[in-house]
Structure formats: C-alpha cells, structure tokens
Amino acid sequence: MTDSFAPFLFDQDDPARRGEAHGEQWRAEIRELAEIRAALALKKGSFRDRAQLDAVARLHLPLLDNFSAPLSAELRGIARGADVAPEAVVVLNHYTDLRDVPPSVLEGPCPEDPVVSDSFHALNTNGDGDDPGGCTAVYLPGQDAPVLGQTWDMHGTAEPFVRAIRIKPRSGDDEVVCFTLTGCLGMTGVSARGLAVTINNLTSTDGQVGVVWPALVRAMLACGSAREARDLLLRTRLSSGHHYMIADGREFYGVETSGKLKVVTQTGARAAHLHTNHCFDPVLRRHEAVPKASTSFRRMELATTLYVQQRPQDARALWTMLSSHDGWPRSVCSHIDDAGGDPSASKTCGRMIVDLTRGEVLVGRGCGQLEPPTVVKLDRWRGGHVP
Ligand SMILES: [Zn+2]
C-alpha cells in the first residue's frame, strides 16, 4: 500500500504545547526510537553504559536552554508528551553527534570547558568499521529556480520513524516544513521566508558538549536570510561535525564543521554544489575520522558523474538523480542494509528536495524509486528570490 508522506501539522503557538502534542502523537514510536538510538550510541560511541550515556546527554540540556528557550521548551514538551526523560529525547535528536562526544566531558569542571582528547577518541570511534550513515546533498542554480535537496541515509532501522512535519503556529505568519524523525525537532527543512538548510554528518575527533543539532537547524530556519543563518551557525557551540548547506534563493553557503572548528567551504548561488560525508577543508580533515566502511567518497564520485550526465535543472530531476541505483547497493540511493542483511546498516531512509522559487517541497520515505515523491506547498510562502 502506498504510504502518503503528507506532513503532520503542528499549529500550536506555544512551543511547550507543540512539543507535548508531538510527543503524544508519536509516543510509542519515540520510546522505541530512543531505545534503538541509545543502543546504537552504546555500540558505536565510547560510553561505559547507559547511565553514562544518559549523563552525557543531560549535559546538553542547560546549553539548549541558553541557546533557545522556545526550542528547549519544545524538546522538553516532546519528552513530557512521550513520557520519557528529556535526556532520552536528547539521545534521539543528537545521536550522530553523541557518538563523537567522549565520556571524559563528565569529568571536566563544567560543560563549558570539556576535556577532549583526540587520541583517546580516535581509538574509540567506529571500531566496528560500520558505515555510520551519511547523506548526499546537492544545490543547483537550476534553469529558473534554485533547488536544494538531500538524501537522508542512516541506520535502516530508523526508516519507519521518518516523518514530514509542518510547523505553522496559528498566530503570526511563520511556517517551516521539515523532514524529521518521530521525537526529533527537525533534520532538514525550509521556511516560508524561502530559507532552506540541509545537513551532512561528519565524523569528528574533537567532539564536545554542544547545542543539540536539530535545534540549531530549526533556529537557522527561523532566520531571515541565508547569511543570518550562516552567522548563527558560525557563533554556535557545536558537539560534532556536520556540513550545512544554506540557501535562500539569493545566496548559498556551504559550511563544514568539526566539534570545535567551522569553515565556509562553498559559496555562490549561481554554481552547483555537492557534498557527502567527508571534509573538503584541509584543516578540518585533521579533525575527522572517516570510517573505512564509509561510502562517502564513492557517493561523491557517483553524484558528480550523475550530475555531469544528467544536468538536473529542477526539483524533479534532482529527485531522479538522488534516487539513482548506479553502483547498487552502495549507490546514491543507498541499500547497504539489503545487501549485507544487517537491518542497522546504513540505507537511504528518505529524501527532501526544495524548489526555492516556488516554495514546493518533494519529500518521501525510503527508496526514491519505489514511490513518487509527495509534493508539499508552503502555505505562507513568501520566498522566491532568483539569484
Ligand atoms: Zn533505492
């Protein structure tokens, strides 16, 4: 049966109430996913046991309170609605970063000054050689409309929990559409002002206690322009590495980060940009540990070749490109879990592509070739700038 991927609407004005509604809506799913991600963090991170993982997760709550009271209220609301501890929602949201945070942060005098050792961490990360998952992100200037989109590749066991959400408070004129997981504030999305953000995970060796990254994504989406979102990113304390693509039709920025460093590596809305899960910047490369099993370099090659062959000019063409099975199972639409029989191996769990002129989003769960994208319009769209 075709599973429509229409976004679930949260129209509450109050962030705490919005979070509670989210938590109540998907209580069973949130509880299950929090357990799956805690087990994976214990397997792939350096934590002694669940109590230590929870303690490290808890260190992130005061930082979130200081970063954004509304987003902290929403996350804590999700926990109340789902009847779990707030740190369980931190684990669910921040899992890919938590894997890179050494437990030694618990020994520091305070989370503002964590003790981090690169050598300690390098010995303890991804020792089982799994592909930690990734994503393939693409920005196109397009013929008449810039387009920003990505696959979302992660542990295949996350696929049933993938959702689209529309946050559209009854008061005011805000609206964001996000691709996310049950219990997560949002992983990639677009605002009614025409600002979109995508994410690639990077595996850093200088992990620290930082702002829960989906909260940062939502805060960036609340900015008035790509430049403002870039500046917010550059001044925010992070936990671990990501590559952020930020576009508003007028401007484009690609920013690579590790836990402690940030570098703008791509600019220019008139050029196409691609990124997977390894750093381009030579300094940042010294603070990353791409796992041997990662498909990042291979997907970068495949995506570059597909881009040259197909020259996609619009959102649908990018959907086709990001659904490619060339090189299956280690393809851009990744199916490693099918090939290896390990359900927690990496796979493409969905994709989201934004037409930055029309305020139209193509979004879907799972393999891009199995069902057509769900088309979502932002109701309060007032973007549509042409670079
Ligand atoms: Zn596929």
Short mmCIF file of C-alpha atoms and ligand atoms in Angstrom, two decimals:
data_model
loop_
_atom_site.label_atom_id
_atom_site.label_comp_id
_atom_site.label_asym_id
_atom_site.label_seq_id
_atom_site.Cartn_x
_atom_site.Cartn_y
_atom_site.Cartn_z
CA MET A 1 0.00 0.00 0.00
CA THR A 2 1.24 3.45 -0.84
CA ASP A 3 2.15 5.35 2.25
CA SER A 4 1.41 9.04 1.77
CA PHE A 5 4.09 11.22 3.24
CA ALA A 6 1.93 14.28 3.79
CA PRO A 7 3.43 16.42 6.57
CA PHE A 8 1.85 16.28 10.01
CA LEU A 9 0.67 19.73 11.10
CA PHE A 10 1.65 21.26 14.42
CA ASP A 11 -0.21 24.58 14.72
CA GLN A 12 0.31 25.33 18.42
CA ASP A 13 1.56 28.82 19.25
CA ASP A 14 3.20 27.71 22.47
CA PRO A 15 6.42 25.70 21.91
CA ALA A 16 5.87 23.59 25.03
CA ARG A 17 2.35 22.66 23.89
CA ARG A 18 3.66 21.93 20.40
CA GLY A 19 6.26 19.60 21.84
CA GLU A 20 3.69 17.86 24.03
CA ALA A 21 1.42 17.34 21.02
CA HIS A 22 4.37 15.89 19.10
CA GLY A 23 5.26 13.59 22.00
CA GLU A 24 1.66 12.42 22.42
CA GLN A 25 1.15 11.92 18.68
CA TRP A 26 4.08 9.51 18.35
CA ARG A 27 4.61 8.33 21.92
CA ALA A 28 5.19 4.64 21.10
CA GLU A 29 7.47 5.46 18.16
CA ILE A 30 9.52 7.96 20.19
CA ARG A 31 10.02 5.47 23.02
CA GLU A 32 11.09 2.79 20.58
CA LEU A 33 13.44 5.02 18.56
CA ALA A 34 15.05 6.44 21.71
CA GLU A 35 15.91 2.88 22.75
CA ILE A 36 17.23 1.96 19.29
CA ARG A 37 19.46 5.04 19.22
CA ALA A 38 20.68 4.59 22.79
CA ALA A 39 21.70 1.01 21.92
CA LEU A 40 23.50 2.23 18.76
CA ALA A 41 25.24 5.04 20.68
CA LEU A 42 26.48 2.48 23.21
CA LYS A 43 27.69 0.21 20.41
CA LYS A 44 29.38 2.93 18.34
CA GLY A 45 30.41 5.50 20.93
CA SER A 46 32.79 5.28 23.86
CA PHE A 47 30.25 5.10 26.69
CA ARG A 48 30.66 2.62 29.51
CA ASP A 49 26.97 2.02 29.99
CA ARG A 50 23.54 3.54 29.58
CA ALA A 51 23.85 5.61 32.75
CA GLN A 52 26.99 7.27 31.40
CA LEU A 53 25.34 7.92 28.02
CA ASP A 54 22.33 9.48 29.76
CA ALA A 55 24.61 11.61 31.92
CA VAL A 56 26.45 12.95 28.85
CA ALA A 57 23.10 13.58 27.12
CA ARG A 58 21.89 15.51 30.20
CA LEU A 59 24.88 17.87 29.95
CA HIS A 60 23.35 19.15 26.71
CA LEU A 61 20.12 20.40 28.32
CA PRO A 62 21.43 23.59 30.01
CA LEU A 63 23.21 24.57 26.80
CA LEU A 64 19.96 24.13 24.90
CA ASP A 65 18.12 26.25 27.50
CA ASN A 66 20.66 29.04 26.93
CA PHE A 67 20.71 28.66 23.15
CA SER A 68 16.95 28.87 22.65
CA ALA A 69 14.29 28.86 25.35
CA PRO A 70 11.47 28.08 22.84
CA LEU A 71 13.31 25.14 21.24
CA SER A 72 14.29 23.82 24.65
CA ALA A 73 10.65 24.07 25.73
CA GLU A 74 9.60 22.18 22.60
CA LEU A 75 12.14 19.39 23.21
CA ARG A 76 11.16 19.11 26.86
CA GLY A 77 7.50 19.10 25.74
CA ILE A 78 8.22 16.15 23.41
CA ALA A 79 9.67 14.29 26.42
CA ARG A 80 6.59 15.02 28.56
CA GLY A 81 4.20 14.05 25.77
CA ALA A 82 6.03 10.79 25.11
CA ASP A 83 6.52 10.16 28.85
CA VAL A 84 10.29 9.80 28.64
CA ALA A 85 13.14 11.69 30.32
CA PRO A 86 14.41 14.79 28.47
CA GLU A 87 17.84 13.16 28.07
CA ALA A 88 16.19 10.32 26.11
CA VAL A 89 14.95 12.94 23.63
CA VAL A 90 18.47 14.40 23.52
CA VAL A 91 19.80 10.93 22.63
CA LEU A 92 17.12 10.57 19.94
CA ASN A 93 17.82 14.01 18.42
CA HIS A 94 21.56 14.22 18.87
CA TYR A 95 22.56 10.58 18.30
CA THR A 96 25.03 11.12 15.44
CA ASP A 97 26.85 13.80 17.44
CA LEU A 98 26.72 11.99 20.79
CA ARG A 99 28.64 9.10 19.23
CA ASP A 100 31.55 11.54 18.85
CA VAL A 101 31.41 13.02 22.38
CA PRO A 102 33.93 11.39 24.74
CA PRO A 103 32.63 10.44 28.21
CA SER A 104 35.54 12.44 29.67
CA VAL A 105 33.29 15.51 29.33
CA LEU A 106 31.71 14.28 32.57
CA GLU A 107 35.00 14.82 34.38
CA GLY A 108 35.52 18.40 33.28
CA PRO A 109 34.90 21.24 35.70
CA CYS A 110 31.84 22.23 33.70
CA PRO A 111 30.40 21.57 30.28
CA GLU A 112 31.69 24.93 29.10
CA ASP A 113 35.21 23.61 29.24
CA PRO A 114 35.13 19.92 28.38
CA VAL A 115 38.27 17.83 28.43
CA VAL A 116 38.66 16.34 24.97
CA SER A 117 41.45 14.17 23.73
CA ASP A 118 41.70 13.45 20.02
CA SER A 119 43.89 10.41 20.54
CA PHE A 120 41.55 8.92 23.10
CA HIS A 121 38.68 9.43 20.76
CA ALA A 122 40.31 8.10 17.61
CA LEU A 123 40.84 4.77 19.35
CA ASN A 124 37.26 4.51 20.38
CA THR A 125 35.16 5.66 17.47
CA ASN A 126 33.59 3.35 14.94
CA GLY A 127 35.80 0.49 15.93
CA ASP A 128 33.46 -1.97 14.29
CA GLY A 129 34.04 -0.33 10.92
CA ASP A 130 30.34 0.16 10.13
CA ASP A 131 29.29 2.79 7.68
CA PRO A 132 27.89 5.36 10.11
CA GLY A 133 25.42 6.53 7.51
CA GLY A 134 25.59 9.76 5.67
CA CYS A 135 23.71 11.82 3.19
CA THR A 136 24.21 13.19 -0.28
CA ALA A 137 23.32 16.89 -0.55
CA VAL A 138 23.04 18.91 -3.75
CA TYR A 139 22.41 22.55 -4.55
CA LEU A 140 21.53 23.51 -8.13
CA PRO A 141 21.12 27.01 -9.51
CA GLY A 142 18.56 25.46 -11.91
CA GLN A 143 17.20 26.92 -15.12
CA ASP A 144 14.72 29.23 -13.46
CA ALA A 145 14.68 28.03 -9.87
CA PRO A 146 17.43 27.20 -7.42
CA VAL A 147 16.93 23.79 -5.81
CA LEU A 148 18.39 22.36 -2.59
CA GLY A 149 17.95 18.76 -1.56
CA GLN A 150 19.43 15.68 0.00
CA THR A 151 19.06 12.02 0.68
CA TRP A 152 18.86 11.03 4.33
CA ASP A 153 20.98 7.93 4.90
CA MET A 154 21.12 6.39 8.35
CA HIS A 155 20.65 3.12 10.21
CA GLY A 156 17.93 1.27 8.26
CA THR A 157 16.03 0.60 11.48
CA ALA A 158 15.17 4.33 11.53
CA GLU A 159 13.12 4.22 8.33
CA PRO A 160 9.71 3.51 9.95
CA PHE A 161 10.22 6.60 12.14
CA VAL A 162 10.83 9.07 9.31
CA ARG A 163 8.20 11.83 9.05
CA ALA A 164 7.49 15.16 7.42
CA ILE A 165 6.17 17.88 9.72
CA ARG A 166 4.68 21.31 9.08
CA ILE A 167 5.09 23.76 11.95
CA LYS A 168 2.63 26.59 11.35
CA PRO A 169 1.61 28.44 14.51
CA ARG A 170 -1.95 29.78 14.39
CA SER A 171 -0.69 33.27 15.20
CA GLY A 172 1.77 35.13 13.00
CA ASP A 173 3.00 34.15 9.57
CA ASP A 174 5.74 31.62 10.35
CA GLU A 175 5.85 28.21 8.75
CA VAL A 176 8.50 25.54 8.31
CA VAL A 177 8.32 22.14 6.63
CA CYS A 178 10.89 19.67 7.91
CA PHE A 179 11.97 16.15 7.15
CA THR A 180 12.46 14.54 10.54
CA LEU A 181 12.05 11.53 12.82
CA THR A 182 9.39 10.96 15.46
CA GLY A 183 10.65 12.84 18.52
CA CYS A 184 13.13 14.99 16.58
CA LEU A 185 12.82 18.77 16.22
CA GLY A 186 13.71 18.61 12.51
CA MET A 187 16.66 17.40 10.44
CA THR A 188 16.41 19.37 7.19
CA GLY A 189 13.78 21.85 6.08
CA VAL A 190 12.56 25.06 4.52
CA SER A 191 10.84 28.13 5.90
CA ALA A 192 8.05 30.28 4.44
CA ARG A 193 10.65 33.03 4.06
CA GLY A 194 12.37 30.86 1.49
CA LEU A 195 15.34 29.69 3.55
CA ALA A 196 16.39 26.04 3.34
CA VAL A 197 19.05 24.05 5.21
CA THR A 198 20.48 20.58 4.50
CA ILE A 199 22.84 18.50 6.60
CA ASN A 200 25.63 16.02 6.03
CA ASN A 201 27.03 14.23 9.04
CA LEU A 202 30.81 14.42 9.50
CA THR A 203 32.70 12.20 11.94
CA SER A 204 34.82 14.46 14.12
CA THR A 205 37.55 13.63 16.59
CA ASP A 206 37.04 16.79 18.67
CA GLY A 207 33.53 16.12 19.93
CA GLN A 208 32.29 18.13 22.89
CA VAL A 209 29.10 19.13 24.66
CA GLY A 210 27.26 21.47 22.32
CA VAL A 211 23.88 22.60 21.07
CA VAL A 212 21.61 19.69 20.12
CA TRP A 213 21.96 19.91 16.34
CA PRO A 214 18.30 19.59 15.26
CA ALA A 215 17.61 22.62 17.50
CA LEU A 216 20.29 24.51 15.58
CA VAL A 217 18.65 23.50 12.28
CA ARG A 218 15.31 24.86 13.49
CA ALA A 219 16.94 28.06 14.76
CA MET A 220 18.67 28.53 11.41
CA LEU A 221 15.35 28.02 9.62
CA ALA A 222 13.87 30.79 11.77
CA CYS A 223 16.45 33.27 10.45
CA GLY A 224 15.59 35.93 7.89
CA SER A 225 18.25 35.05 5.32
CA ALA A 226 20.95 32.54 4.41
CA ARG A 227 23.57 34.99 5.62
CA GLU A 228 21.89 35.36 9.01
CA ALA A 229 21.61 31.56 9.33
CA ARG A 230 25.28 31.19 8.41
CA ASP A 231 26.27 33.69 11.08
CA LEU A 232 24.16 31.92 13.70
CA LEU A 233 25.87 28.63 12.80
CA LEU A 234 29.32 30.23 12.99
CA ARG A 235 28.75 31.55 16.51
CA THR A 236 27.04 28.44 17.95
CA ARG A 237 28.88 25.92 20.09
CA LEU A 238 28.55 22.51 18.38
CA SER A 239 29.06 18.94 19.55
CA SER A 240 30.48 17.38 16.42
CA GLY A 241 30.89 17.72 12.70
CA HIS A 242 28.32 18.49 10.06
CA HIS A 243 28.27 20.09 6.68
CA TYR A 244 25.44 22.57 6.36
CA MET A 245 24.11 23.81 3.04
CA ILE A 246 22.19 27.05 3.48
CA ALA A 247 20.27 28.70 0.62
CA ASP A 248 17.58 31.34 0.28
CA GLY A 249 17.46 31.78 -3.49
CA ARG A 250 19.75 34.80 -3.36
CA GLU A 251 22.72 33.36 -1.56
CA PHE A 252 24.26 29.96 -0.93
CA TYR A 253 26.73 28.87 1.75
CA GLY A 254 28.26 25.50 2.48
CA VAL A 255 29.81 25.32 5.95
CA GLU A 256 31.89 22.41 7.22
CA THR A 257 32.37 21.99 10.93
CA SER A 258 34.07 19.68 13.34
CA GLY A 259 33.23 19.73 17.03
CA LYS A 260 35.26 22.90 17.54
CA LEU A 261 36.05 24.36 14.11
CA LYS A 262 33.93 25.88 11.36
CA VAL A 263 34.92 26.73 7.81
CA VAL A 264 32.82 28.20 4.99
CA THR A 265 33.88 25.91 2.14
CA GLN A 266 31.33 26.71 -0.56
CA THR A 267 29.71 29.97 -1.65
CA GLY A 268 27.85 31.24 -4.67
CA ALA A 269 24.21 30.71 -5.61
CA ARG A 270 24.98 30.54 -9.33
CA ALA A 271 27.10 27.39 -9.11
CA ALA A 272 26.11 23.81 -8.33
CA HIS A 273 27.41 22.30 -5.08
CA LEU A 274 27.61 18.68 -3.94
CA HIS A 275 28.59 17.23 -0.60
CA THR A 276 28.71 13.85 1.11
CA ASN A 277 30.28 12.87 4.44
CA HIS A 278 33.92 13.87 4.37
CA CYS A 279 35.56 17.25 4.75
CA PHE A 280 36.90 19.24 1.82
CA ASP A 281 38.79 21.64 4.06
CA PRO A 282 42.39 20.51 4.78
CA VAL A 283 42.40 21.77 8.36
CA LEU A 284 39.10 20.13 9.21
CA ARG A 285 40.38 16.87 7.72
CA ARG A 286 42.82 16.69 10.62
CA HIS A 287 39.86 16.55 12.98
CA GLU A 288 37.83 13.87 11.25
CA ALA A 289 37.93 10.09 11.17
CA VAL A 290 36.01 8.86 8.13
CA PRO A 291 35.27 5.20 8.90
CA LYS A 292 36.85 2.73 6.48
CA ALA A 293 33.43 1.36 5.55
CA SER A 294 32.02 4.78 4.71
CA THR A 295 30.58 5.16 1.21
CA SER A 296 31.18 8.92 1.33
CA PHE A 297 33.97 9.13 -1.28
CA ARG A 298 32.19 6.69 -3.55
CA ARG A 299 28.88 8.59 -3.35
CA MET A 300 30.72 11.83 -4.09
CA GLU A 301 32.13 10.26 -7.27
CA LEU A 302 28.77 8.78 -8.24
CA ALA A 303 26.93 12.05 -7.57
CA THR A 304 29.50 14.06 -9.55
CA THR A 305 29.20 11.68 -12.50
CA LEU A 306 25.40 11.66 -12.33
CA TYR A 307 25.36 15.46 -12.16
CA VAL A 308 27.51 15.75 -15.29
CA GLN A 309 25.45 13.13 -17.15
CA GLN A 310 22.02 14.36 -16.16
CA ARG A 311 22.50 18.12 -15.63
CA PRO A 312 19.39 18.32 -13.44
CA GLN A 313 17.64 21.70 -13.68
CA ASP A 314 14.69 21.32 -11.35
CA ALA A 315 13.45 19.54 -8.24
CA ARG A 316 12.05 16.52 -10.09
CA ALA A 317 15.28 16.00 -11.99
CA LEU A 318 17.19 16.18 -8.71
CA TRP A 319 14.78 13.64 -7.21
CA THR A 320 15.67 11.29 -10.07
CA MET A 321 19.38 11.90 -9.56
CA LEU A 322 19.15 11.32 -5.79
CA SER A 323 17.21 8.08 -6.42
CA SER A 324 19.94 6.61 -8.62
CA HIS A 325 20.85 2.94 -8.16
CA ASP A 326 24.07 3.21 -10.21
CA GLY A 327 26.60 1.14 -8.28
CA TRP A 328 23.90 -0.56 -6.13
CA PRO A 329 23.92 -1.29 -3.20
CA ARG A 330 26.48 1.44 -2.41
CA SER A 331 24.55 3.82 -4.65
CA VAL A 332 23.39 7.40 -4.08
CA CYS A 333 20.05 5.85 -3.08
CA SER A 334 21.87 3.55 -0.69
CA HIS A 335 20.77 -0.03 0.02
CA ILE A 336 23.66 -1.42 2.04
CA ASP A 337 21.28 -2.90 4.60
CA ASP A 338 19.59 -5.01 1.88
CA ALA A 339 22.88 -6.34 0.60
CA GLY A 340 24.50 -7.19 3.91
CA GLY A 341 21.46 -8.43 5.80
CA ASP A 342 22.14 -6.11 8.76
CA PRO A 343 19.00 -4.04 9.41
CA SER A 344 21.01 -1.43 11.32
CA ALA A 345 23.38 -0.91 8.37
CA SER A 346 23.13 2.39 6.53
CA LYS A 347 20.44 2.97 3.94
CA THR A 348 18.66 5.89 2.34
CA CYS A 349 15.65 6.35 4.61
CA GLY A 350 14.19 9.25 2.66
CA ARG A 351 14.87 12.45 0.77
CA MET A 352 13.70 16.04 0.67
CA ILE A 353 14.14 18.48 -2.19
CA VAL A 354 13.12 22.15 -2.10
CA ASP A 355 12.29 24.36 -5.07
CA LEU A 356 13.43 27.71 -3.71
CA THR A 357 11.43 29.74 -6.21
CA ARG A 358 8.01 28.15 -5.82
CA GLY A 359 8.06 27.05 -2.20
CA GLU A 360 7.43 23.49 -3.30
CA VAL A 361 8.92 20.52 -1.48
CA LEU A 362 9.32 16.97 -2.78
CA VAL A 363 9.61 14.57 0.12
CA GLY A 364 9.39 10.84 0.68
CA ARG A 365 10.38 7.89 2.80
CA GLY A 366 12.73 5.10 1.76
CA CYS A 367 13.87 4.23 -1.73
CA GLY A 368 13.22 7.03 -4.22
CA GLN A 369 12.34 4.54 -6.95
CA LEU A 370 9.56 2.75 -5.10
CA GLU A 371 7.01 5.54 -4.95
CA PRO A 372 6.64 9.03 -6.32
CA PRO A 373 7.50 11.99 -4.11
CA THR A 374 4.82 13.65 -2.03
CA VAL A 375 4.54 17.28 -3.16
CA VAL A 376 4.13 19.79 -0.33
CA LYS A 377 3.45 23.52 -0.77
CA LEU A 378 4.29 26.03 1.92
CA ASP A 379 1.01 27.81 2.64
CA ARG A 380 2.64 31.04 3.75
CA TRP A 381 5.41 31.08 1.12
CA ARG A 382 6.96 34.49 0.57
CA GLY A 383 10.36 33.44 -0.76
CA GLY A 384 11.05 33.05 -4.42
CA HIS A 385 14.10 35.18 -4.97
CA VAL A 386 16.17 34.45 -8.04
CA PRO A 387 19.96 34.64 -7.68
ZN ZN B 1 16.71 2.96 -3.80
#
